[in-house]
PDB file of C-alpha atoms in Angstrom:
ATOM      1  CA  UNK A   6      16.399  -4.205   5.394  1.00 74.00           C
ATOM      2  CA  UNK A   7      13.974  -1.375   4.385  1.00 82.00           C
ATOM      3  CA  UNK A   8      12.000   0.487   6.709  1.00 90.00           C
ATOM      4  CA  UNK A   9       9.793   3.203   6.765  1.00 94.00           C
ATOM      5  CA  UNK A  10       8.932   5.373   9.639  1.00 96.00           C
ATOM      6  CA  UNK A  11       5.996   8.251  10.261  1.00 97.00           C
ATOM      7  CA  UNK A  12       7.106   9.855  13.265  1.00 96.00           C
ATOM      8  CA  UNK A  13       3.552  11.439  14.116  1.00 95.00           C
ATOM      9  CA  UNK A  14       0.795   8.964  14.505  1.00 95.00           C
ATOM     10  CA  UNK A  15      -2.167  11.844  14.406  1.00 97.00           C
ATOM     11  CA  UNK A  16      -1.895  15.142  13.150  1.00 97.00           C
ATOM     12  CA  UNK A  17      -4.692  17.950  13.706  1.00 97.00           C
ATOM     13  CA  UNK A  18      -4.893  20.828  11.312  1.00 97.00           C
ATOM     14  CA  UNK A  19      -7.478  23.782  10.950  1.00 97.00           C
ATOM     15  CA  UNK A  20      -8.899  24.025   7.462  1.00 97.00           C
ATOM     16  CA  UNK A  21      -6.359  26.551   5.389  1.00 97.00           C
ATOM     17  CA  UNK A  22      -3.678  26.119   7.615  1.00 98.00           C
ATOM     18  CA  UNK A  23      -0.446  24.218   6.217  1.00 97.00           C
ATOM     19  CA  UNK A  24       0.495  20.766   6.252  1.00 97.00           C
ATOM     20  CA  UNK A  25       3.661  18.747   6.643  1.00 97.00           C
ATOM     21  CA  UNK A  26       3.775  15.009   7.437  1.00 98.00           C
ATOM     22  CA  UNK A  27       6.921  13.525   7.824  1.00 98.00           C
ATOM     23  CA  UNK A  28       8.533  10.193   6.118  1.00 97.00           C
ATOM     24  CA  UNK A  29      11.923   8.842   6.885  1.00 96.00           C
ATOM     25  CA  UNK A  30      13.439   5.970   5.154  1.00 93.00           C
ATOM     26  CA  UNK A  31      15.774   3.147   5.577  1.00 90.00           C
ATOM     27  CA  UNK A  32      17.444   1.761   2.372  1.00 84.00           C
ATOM     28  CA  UNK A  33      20.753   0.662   0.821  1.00 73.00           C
ATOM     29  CA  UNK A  34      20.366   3.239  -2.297  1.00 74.00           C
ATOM     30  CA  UNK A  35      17.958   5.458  -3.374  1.00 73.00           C
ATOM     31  CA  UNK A  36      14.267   3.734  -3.515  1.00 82.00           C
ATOM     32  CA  UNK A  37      11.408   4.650  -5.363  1.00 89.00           C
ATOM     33  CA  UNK A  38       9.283   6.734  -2.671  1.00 92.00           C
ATOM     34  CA  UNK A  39       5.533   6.977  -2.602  1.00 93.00           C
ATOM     35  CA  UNK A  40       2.597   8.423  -0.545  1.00 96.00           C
ATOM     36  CA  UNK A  41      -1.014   6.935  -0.439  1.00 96.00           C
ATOM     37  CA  UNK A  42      -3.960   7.782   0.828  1.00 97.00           C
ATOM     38  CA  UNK A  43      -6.575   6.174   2.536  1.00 95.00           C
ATOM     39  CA  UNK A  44      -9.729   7.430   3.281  1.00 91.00           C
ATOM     40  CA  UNK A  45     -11.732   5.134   6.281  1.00 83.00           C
ATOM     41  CA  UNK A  46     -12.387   1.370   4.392  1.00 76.00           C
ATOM     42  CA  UNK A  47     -11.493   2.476   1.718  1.00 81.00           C
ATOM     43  CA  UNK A  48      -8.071   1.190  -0.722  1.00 85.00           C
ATOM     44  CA  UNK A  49      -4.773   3.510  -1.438  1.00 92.00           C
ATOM     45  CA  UNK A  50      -4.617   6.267  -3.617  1.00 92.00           C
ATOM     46  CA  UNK A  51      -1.300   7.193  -4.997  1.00 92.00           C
ATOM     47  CA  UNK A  52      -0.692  11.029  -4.308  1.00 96.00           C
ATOM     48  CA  UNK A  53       2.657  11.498  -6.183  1.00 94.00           C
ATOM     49  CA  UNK A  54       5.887   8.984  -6.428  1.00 92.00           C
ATOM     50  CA  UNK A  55       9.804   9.858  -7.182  1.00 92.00           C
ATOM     51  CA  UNK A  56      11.744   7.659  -9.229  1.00 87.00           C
ATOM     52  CA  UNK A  57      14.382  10.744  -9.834  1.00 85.00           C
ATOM     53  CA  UNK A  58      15.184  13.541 -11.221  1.00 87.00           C
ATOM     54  CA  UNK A  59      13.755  16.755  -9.681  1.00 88.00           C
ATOM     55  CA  UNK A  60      13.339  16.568  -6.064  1.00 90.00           C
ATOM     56  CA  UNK A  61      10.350  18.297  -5.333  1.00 96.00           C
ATOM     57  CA  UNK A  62       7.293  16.401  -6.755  1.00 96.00           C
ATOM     58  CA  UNK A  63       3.823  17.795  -7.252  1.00 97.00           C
ATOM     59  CA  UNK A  64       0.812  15.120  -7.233  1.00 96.00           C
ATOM     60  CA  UNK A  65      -2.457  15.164  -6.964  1.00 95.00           C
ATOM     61  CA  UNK A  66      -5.007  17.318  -4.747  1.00 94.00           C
ATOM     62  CA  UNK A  67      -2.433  19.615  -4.287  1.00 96.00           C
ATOM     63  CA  UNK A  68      -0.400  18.075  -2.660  1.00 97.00           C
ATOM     64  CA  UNK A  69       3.970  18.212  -2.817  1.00 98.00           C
ATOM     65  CA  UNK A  70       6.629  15.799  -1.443  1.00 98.00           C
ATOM     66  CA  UNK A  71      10.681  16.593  -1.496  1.00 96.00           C
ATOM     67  CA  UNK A  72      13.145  13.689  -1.417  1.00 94.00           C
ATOM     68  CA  UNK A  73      16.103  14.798   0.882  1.00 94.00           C
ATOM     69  CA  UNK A  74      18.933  12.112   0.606  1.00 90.00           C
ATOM     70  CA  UNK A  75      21.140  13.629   3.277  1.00 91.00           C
ATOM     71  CA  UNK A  76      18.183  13.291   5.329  1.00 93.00           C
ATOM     72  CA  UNK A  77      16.556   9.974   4.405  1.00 93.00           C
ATOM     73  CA  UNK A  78      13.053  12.020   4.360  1.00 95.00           C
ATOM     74  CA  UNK A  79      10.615  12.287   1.815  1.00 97.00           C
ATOM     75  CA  UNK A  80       8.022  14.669   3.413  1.00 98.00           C
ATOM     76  CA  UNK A  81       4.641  15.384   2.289  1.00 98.00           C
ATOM     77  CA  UNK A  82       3.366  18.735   2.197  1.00 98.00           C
ATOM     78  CA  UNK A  83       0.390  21.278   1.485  1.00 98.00           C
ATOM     79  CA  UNK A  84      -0.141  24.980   1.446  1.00 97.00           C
ATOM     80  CA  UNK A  85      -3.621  24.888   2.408  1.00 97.00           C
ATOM     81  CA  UNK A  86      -5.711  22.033   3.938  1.00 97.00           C
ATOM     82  CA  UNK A  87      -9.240  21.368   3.070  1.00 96.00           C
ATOM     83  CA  UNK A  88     -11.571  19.484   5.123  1.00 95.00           C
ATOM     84  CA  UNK A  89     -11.978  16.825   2.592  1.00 94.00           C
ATOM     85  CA  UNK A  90      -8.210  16.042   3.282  1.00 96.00           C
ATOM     86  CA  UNK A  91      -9.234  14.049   5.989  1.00 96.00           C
ATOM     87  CA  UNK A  92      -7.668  10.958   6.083  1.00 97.00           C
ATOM     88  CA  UNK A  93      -4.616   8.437   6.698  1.00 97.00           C
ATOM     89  CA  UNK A  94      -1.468   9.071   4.668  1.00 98.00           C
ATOM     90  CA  UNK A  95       1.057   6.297   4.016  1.00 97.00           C
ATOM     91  CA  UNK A  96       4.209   6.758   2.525  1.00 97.00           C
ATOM     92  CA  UNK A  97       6.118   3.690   1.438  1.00 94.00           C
ATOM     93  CA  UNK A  98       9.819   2.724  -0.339  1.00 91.00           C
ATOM     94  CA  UNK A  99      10.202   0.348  -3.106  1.00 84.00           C
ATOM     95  CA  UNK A 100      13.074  -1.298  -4.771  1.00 73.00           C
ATOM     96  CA  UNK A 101      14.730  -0.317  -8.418  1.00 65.00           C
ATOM     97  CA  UNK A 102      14.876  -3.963  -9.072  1.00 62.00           C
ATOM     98  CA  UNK A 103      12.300  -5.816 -10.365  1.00 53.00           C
ATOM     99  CA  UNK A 104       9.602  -7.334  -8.011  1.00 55.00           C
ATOM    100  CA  UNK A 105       8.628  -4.118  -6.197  1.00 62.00           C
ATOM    101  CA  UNK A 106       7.080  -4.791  -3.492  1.00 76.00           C
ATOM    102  CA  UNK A 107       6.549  -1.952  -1.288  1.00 85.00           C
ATOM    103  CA  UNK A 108       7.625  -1.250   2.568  1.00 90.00           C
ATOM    104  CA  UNK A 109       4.954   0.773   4.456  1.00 94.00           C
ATOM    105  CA  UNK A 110       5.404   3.184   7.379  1.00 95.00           C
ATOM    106  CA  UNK A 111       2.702   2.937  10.123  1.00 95.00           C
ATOM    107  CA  UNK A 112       0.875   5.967   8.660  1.00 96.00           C
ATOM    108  CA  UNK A 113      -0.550   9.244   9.865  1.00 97.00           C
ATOM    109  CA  UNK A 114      -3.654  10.149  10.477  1.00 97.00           C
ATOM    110  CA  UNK A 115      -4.839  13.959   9.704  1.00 97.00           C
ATOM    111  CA  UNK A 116      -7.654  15.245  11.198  1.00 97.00           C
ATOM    112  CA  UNK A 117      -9.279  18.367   9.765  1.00 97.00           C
ATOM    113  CA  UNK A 118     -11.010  20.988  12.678  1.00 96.00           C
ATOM    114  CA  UNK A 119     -13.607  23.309  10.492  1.00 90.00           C
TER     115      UNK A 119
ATOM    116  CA  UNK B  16     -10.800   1.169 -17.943  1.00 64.00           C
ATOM    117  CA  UNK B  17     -11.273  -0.548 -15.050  1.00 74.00           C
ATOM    118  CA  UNK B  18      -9.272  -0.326 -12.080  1.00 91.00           C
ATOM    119  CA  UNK B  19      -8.183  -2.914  -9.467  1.00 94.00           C
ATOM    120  CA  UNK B  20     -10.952  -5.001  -8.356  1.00 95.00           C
ATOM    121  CA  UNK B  21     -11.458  -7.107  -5.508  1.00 96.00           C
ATOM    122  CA  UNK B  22     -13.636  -9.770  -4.419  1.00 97.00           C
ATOM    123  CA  UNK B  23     -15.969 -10.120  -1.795  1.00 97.00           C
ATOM    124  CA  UNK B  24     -15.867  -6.806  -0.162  1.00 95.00           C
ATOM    125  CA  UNK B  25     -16.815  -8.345   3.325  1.00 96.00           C
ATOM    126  CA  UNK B  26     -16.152 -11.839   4.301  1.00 96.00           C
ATOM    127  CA  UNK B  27     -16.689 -13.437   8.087  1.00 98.00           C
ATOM    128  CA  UNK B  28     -14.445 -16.706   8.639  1.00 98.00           C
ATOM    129  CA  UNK B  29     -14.763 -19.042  11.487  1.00 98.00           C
ATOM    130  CA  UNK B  30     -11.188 -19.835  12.902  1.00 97.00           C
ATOM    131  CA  UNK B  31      -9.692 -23.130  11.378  1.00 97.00           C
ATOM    132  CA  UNK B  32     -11.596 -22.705   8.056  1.00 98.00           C
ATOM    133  CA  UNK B  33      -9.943 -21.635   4.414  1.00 98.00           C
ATOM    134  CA  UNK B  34     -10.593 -18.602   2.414  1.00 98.00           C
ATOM    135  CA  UNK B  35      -9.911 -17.252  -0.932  1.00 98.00           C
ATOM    136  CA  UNK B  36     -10.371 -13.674  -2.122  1.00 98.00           C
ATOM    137  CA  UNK B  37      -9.895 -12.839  -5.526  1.00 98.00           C
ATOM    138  CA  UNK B  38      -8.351  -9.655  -7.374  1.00 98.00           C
ATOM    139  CA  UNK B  39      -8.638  -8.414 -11.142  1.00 97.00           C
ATOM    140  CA  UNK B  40      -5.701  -6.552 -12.306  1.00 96.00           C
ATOM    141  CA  UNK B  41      -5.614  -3.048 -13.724  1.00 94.00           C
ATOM    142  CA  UNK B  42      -5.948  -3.706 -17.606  1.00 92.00           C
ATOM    143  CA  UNK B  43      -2.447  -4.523 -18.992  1.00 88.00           C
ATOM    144  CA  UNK B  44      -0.685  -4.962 -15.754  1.00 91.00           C
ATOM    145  CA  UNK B  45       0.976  -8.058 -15.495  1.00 90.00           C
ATOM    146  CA  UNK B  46       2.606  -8.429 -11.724  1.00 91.00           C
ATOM    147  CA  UNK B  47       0.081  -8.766  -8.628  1.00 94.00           C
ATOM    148  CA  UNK B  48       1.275  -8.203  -5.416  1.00 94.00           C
ATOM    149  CA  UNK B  49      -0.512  -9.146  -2.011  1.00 96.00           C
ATOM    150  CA  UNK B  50      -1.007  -7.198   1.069  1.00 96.00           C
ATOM    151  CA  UNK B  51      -2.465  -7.380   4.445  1.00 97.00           C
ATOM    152  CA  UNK B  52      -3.313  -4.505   6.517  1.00 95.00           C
ATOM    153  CA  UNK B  53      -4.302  -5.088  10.294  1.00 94.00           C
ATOM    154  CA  UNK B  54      -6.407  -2.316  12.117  1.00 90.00           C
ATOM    155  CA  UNK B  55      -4.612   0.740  12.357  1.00 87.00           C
ATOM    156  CA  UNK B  56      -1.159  -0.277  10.605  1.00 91.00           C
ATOM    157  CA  UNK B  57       0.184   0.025   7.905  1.00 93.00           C
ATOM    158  CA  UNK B  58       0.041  -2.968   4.802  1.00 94.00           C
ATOM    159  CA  UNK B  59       2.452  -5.532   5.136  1.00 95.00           C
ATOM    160  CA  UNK B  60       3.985  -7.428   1.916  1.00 93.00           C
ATOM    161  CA  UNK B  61       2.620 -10.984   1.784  1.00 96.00           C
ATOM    162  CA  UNK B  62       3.734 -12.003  -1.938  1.00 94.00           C
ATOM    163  CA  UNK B  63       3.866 -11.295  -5.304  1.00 93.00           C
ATOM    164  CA  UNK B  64       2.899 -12.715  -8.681  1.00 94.00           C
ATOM    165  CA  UNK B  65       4.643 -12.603 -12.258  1.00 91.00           C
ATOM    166  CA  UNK B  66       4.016 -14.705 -14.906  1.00 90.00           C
ATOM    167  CA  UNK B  67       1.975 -17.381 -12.530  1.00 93.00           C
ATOM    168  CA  UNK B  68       4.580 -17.877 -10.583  1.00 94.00           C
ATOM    169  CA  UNK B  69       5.551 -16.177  -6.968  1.00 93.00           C
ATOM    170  CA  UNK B  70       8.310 -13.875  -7.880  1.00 89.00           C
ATOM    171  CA  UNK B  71       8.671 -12.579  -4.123  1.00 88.00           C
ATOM    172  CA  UNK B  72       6.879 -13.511  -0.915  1.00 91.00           C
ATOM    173  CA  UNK B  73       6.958 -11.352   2.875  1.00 91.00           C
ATOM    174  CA  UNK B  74       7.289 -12.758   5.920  1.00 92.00           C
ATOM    175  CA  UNK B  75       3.977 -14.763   6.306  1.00 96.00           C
ATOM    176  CA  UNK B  76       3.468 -18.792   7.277  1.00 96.00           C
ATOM    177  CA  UNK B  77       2.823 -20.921   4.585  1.00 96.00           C
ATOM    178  CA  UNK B  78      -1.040 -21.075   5.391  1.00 97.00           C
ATOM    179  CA  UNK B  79      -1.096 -17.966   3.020  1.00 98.00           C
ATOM    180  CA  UNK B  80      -0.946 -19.160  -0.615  1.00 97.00           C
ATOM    181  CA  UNK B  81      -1.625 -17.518  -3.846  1.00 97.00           C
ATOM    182  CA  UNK B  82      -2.342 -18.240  -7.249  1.00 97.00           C
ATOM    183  CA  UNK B  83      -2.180 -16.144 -10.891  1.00 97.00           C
ATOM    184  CA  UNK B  84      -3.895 -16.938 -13.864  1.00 96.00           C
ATOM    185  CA  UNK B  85      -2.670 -16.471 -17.533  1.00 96.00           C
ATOM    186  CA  UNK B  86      -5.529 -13.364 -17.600  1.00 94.00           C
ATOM    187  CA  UNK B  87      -2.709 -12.319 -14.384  1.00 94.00           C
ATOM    188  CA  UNK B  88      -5.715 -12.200 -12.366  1.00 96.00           C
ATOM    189  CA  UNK B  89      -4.781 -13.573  -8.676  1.00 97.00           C
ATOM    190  CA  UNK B  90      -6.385 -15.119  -5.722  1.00 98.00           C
ATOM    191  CA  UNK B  91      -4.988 -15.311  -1.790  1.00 98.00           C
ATOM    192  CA  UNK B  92      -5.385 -18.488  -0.098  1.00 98.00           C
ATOM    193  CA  UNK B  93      -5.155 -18.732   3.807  1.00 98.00           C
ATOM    194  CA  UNK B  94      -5.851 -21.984   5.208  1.00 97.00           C
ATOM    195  CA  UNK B  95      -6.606 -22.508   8.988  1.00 97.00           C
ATOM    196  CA  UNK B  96      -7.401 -18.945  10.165  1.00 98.00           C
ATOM    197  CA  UNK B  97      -6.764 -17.554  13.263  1.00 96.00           C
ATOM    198  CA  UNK B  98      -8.058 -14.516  14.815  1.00 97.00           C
ATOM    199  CA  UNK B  99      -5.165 -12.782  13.831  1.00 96.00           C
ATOM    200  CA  UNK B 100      -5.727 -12.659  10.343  1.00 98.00           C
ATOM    201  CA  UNK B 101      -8.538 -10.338  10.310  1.00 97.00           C
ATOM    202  CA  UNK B 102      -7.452  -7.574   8.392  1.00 96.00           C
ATOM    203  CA  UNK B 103      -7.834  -5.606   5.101  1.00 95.00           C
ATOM    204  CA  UNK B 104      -6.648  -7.581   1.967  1.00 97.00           C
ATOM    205  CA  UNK B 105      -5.175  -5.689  -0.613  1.00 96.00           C
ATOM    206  CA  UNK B 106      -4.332  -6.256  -3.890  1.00 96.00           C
ATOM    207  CA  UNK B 107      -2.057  -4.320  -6.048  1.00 93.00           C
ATOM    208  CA  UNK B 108      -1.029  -4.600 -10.150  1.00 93.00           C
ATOM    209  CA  UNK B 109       1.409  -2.913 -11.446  1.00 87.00           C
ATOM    210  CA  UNK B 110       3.238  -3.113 -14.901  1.00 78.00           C
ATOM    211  CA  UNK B 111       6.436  -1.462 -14.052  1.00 73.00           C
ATOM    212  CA  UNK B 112       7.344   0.712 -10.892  1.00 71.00           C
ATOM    213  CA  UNK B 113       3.983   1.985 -10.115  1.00 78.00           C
ATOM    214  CA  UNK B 114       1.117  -0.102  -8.040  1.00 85.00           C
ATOM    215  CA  UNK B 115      -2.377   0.688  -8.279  1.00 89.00           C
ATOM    216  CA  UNK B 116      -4.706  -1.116  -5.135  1.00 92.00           C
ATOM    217  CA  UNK B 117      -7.837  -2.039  -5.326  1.00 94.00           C
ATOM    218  CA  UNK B 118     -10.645  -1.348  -2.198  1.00 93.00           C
ATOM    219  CA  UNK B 119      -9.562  -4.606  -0.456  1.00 95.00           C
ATOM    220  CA  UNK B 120     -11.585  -7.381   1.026  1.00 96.00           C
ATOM    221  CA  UNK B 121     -12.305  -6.756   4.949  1.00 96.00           C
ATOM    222  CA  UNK B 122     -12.238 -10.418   6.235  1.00 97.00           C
ATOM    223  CA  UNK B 123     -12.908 -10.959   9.915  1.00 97.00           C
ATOM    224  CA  UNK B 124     -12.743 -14.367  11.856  1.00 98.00           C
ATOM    225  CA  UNK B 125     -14.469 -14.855  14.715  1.00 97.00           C
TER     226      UNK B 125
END
């Protein structure tokens, strides 16, 4: 079965400073991998995806992911946080086939200290 | 173009009674996929619709039911709610491998 876990529940970061959060996966083959974002009551925003190709992914807002199959990861970074990065990050799995319904992890939450 | 769209935003249940929220696909996007997300987790598949019919469905009782139209727009069903199923329902469309969500519909039950 497909899981998803984010190992760090809450992550605090000064504004500038770098950011990593961290995805591992659980899959038979290689999924498609995403990461949302979710500001408070709000819906998901797709940040980037990887289908294949080039591991290292650029998306939106700056932000970067790299798929690492010997590693089962698919972490999310950025150079340089900004306060309006505040927010829960999901990253999720989804299967080649057709019917793609996704697999969430449990999400991160990133505070951002002025 | 429109987005996903959702409706009602807010929505306060009694437990026992039935509810039905209602989602508008991204234009062109044909599957619609279900998802409830409890307070401070992450979404968890209910089910998903293709050509009106359920193509997939999560592990959820059979009080949750859904529906698509031939416009692929979609409602959720859940019939005798419990506490428990106060959550944030989302609704994604997608067209191929890619799902777009809508804001969701906070429903509480008290």
């Amino acid at each position: 079965a497909q899981s998803v876990t984010q190992p760090d529940i809450h992550i605090t970061v000064s504004e500038g400073a770098s950011l990593e959060l961290r995805c591992n996966y659980s899959y038979g083959a290689t999924p498609y991998l995403f990461w949302y974002v979710q500001s408070p009551g709000q819906g998901l925003q797709l940040l980037l995806k990887y289908f294949s190709g080039d591991t290292l992914v650029q998306g939106i807002k700056g932000f970067e992911a790299e798929f690492k199959r010997s590693q089962s990861s698919f972490n999310l970074r950025k150079p340089s946080v900004h306060w309006s990065d505040a927010a829960e990050y999901f990253c999720a799995v989804g299967a080649r086939n057709y019917g793609q319904n996704f697999v969430f992890g449990p999400g991160t939450r990133l505070s951002v200290l002025p | 173009d429109a987005g996903v769209t959702q409706s009602p935003t807010h929505l306060i249940k009694t437990r026992g009674q039935q509810v039905t929220l209602r989602c508008s696909p991204k234009s062109g996007h044909d599957t619609v996929s279900w998802y409830q997300q409890a307070l401070g987790q992450g979404p968890q598949f209910i089910f998903q619709y293709y050509e009106e019919e359920e193509r997939q469905r999560g592990n959820f009782p059979d009080r949750f039911s859904g529906h698509q139209f031939p416009n692929y727009s979609s409602e959720l069903n859940v019939n005798a709610l419990w506490l428990g199923d106060s959550a944030l329902y989302l609704c994604a469309s997608s067209l191929n491998s890619e799902q777009y969500f809508g804001p969701g519909t906070r429903l509480t039950v008290t």
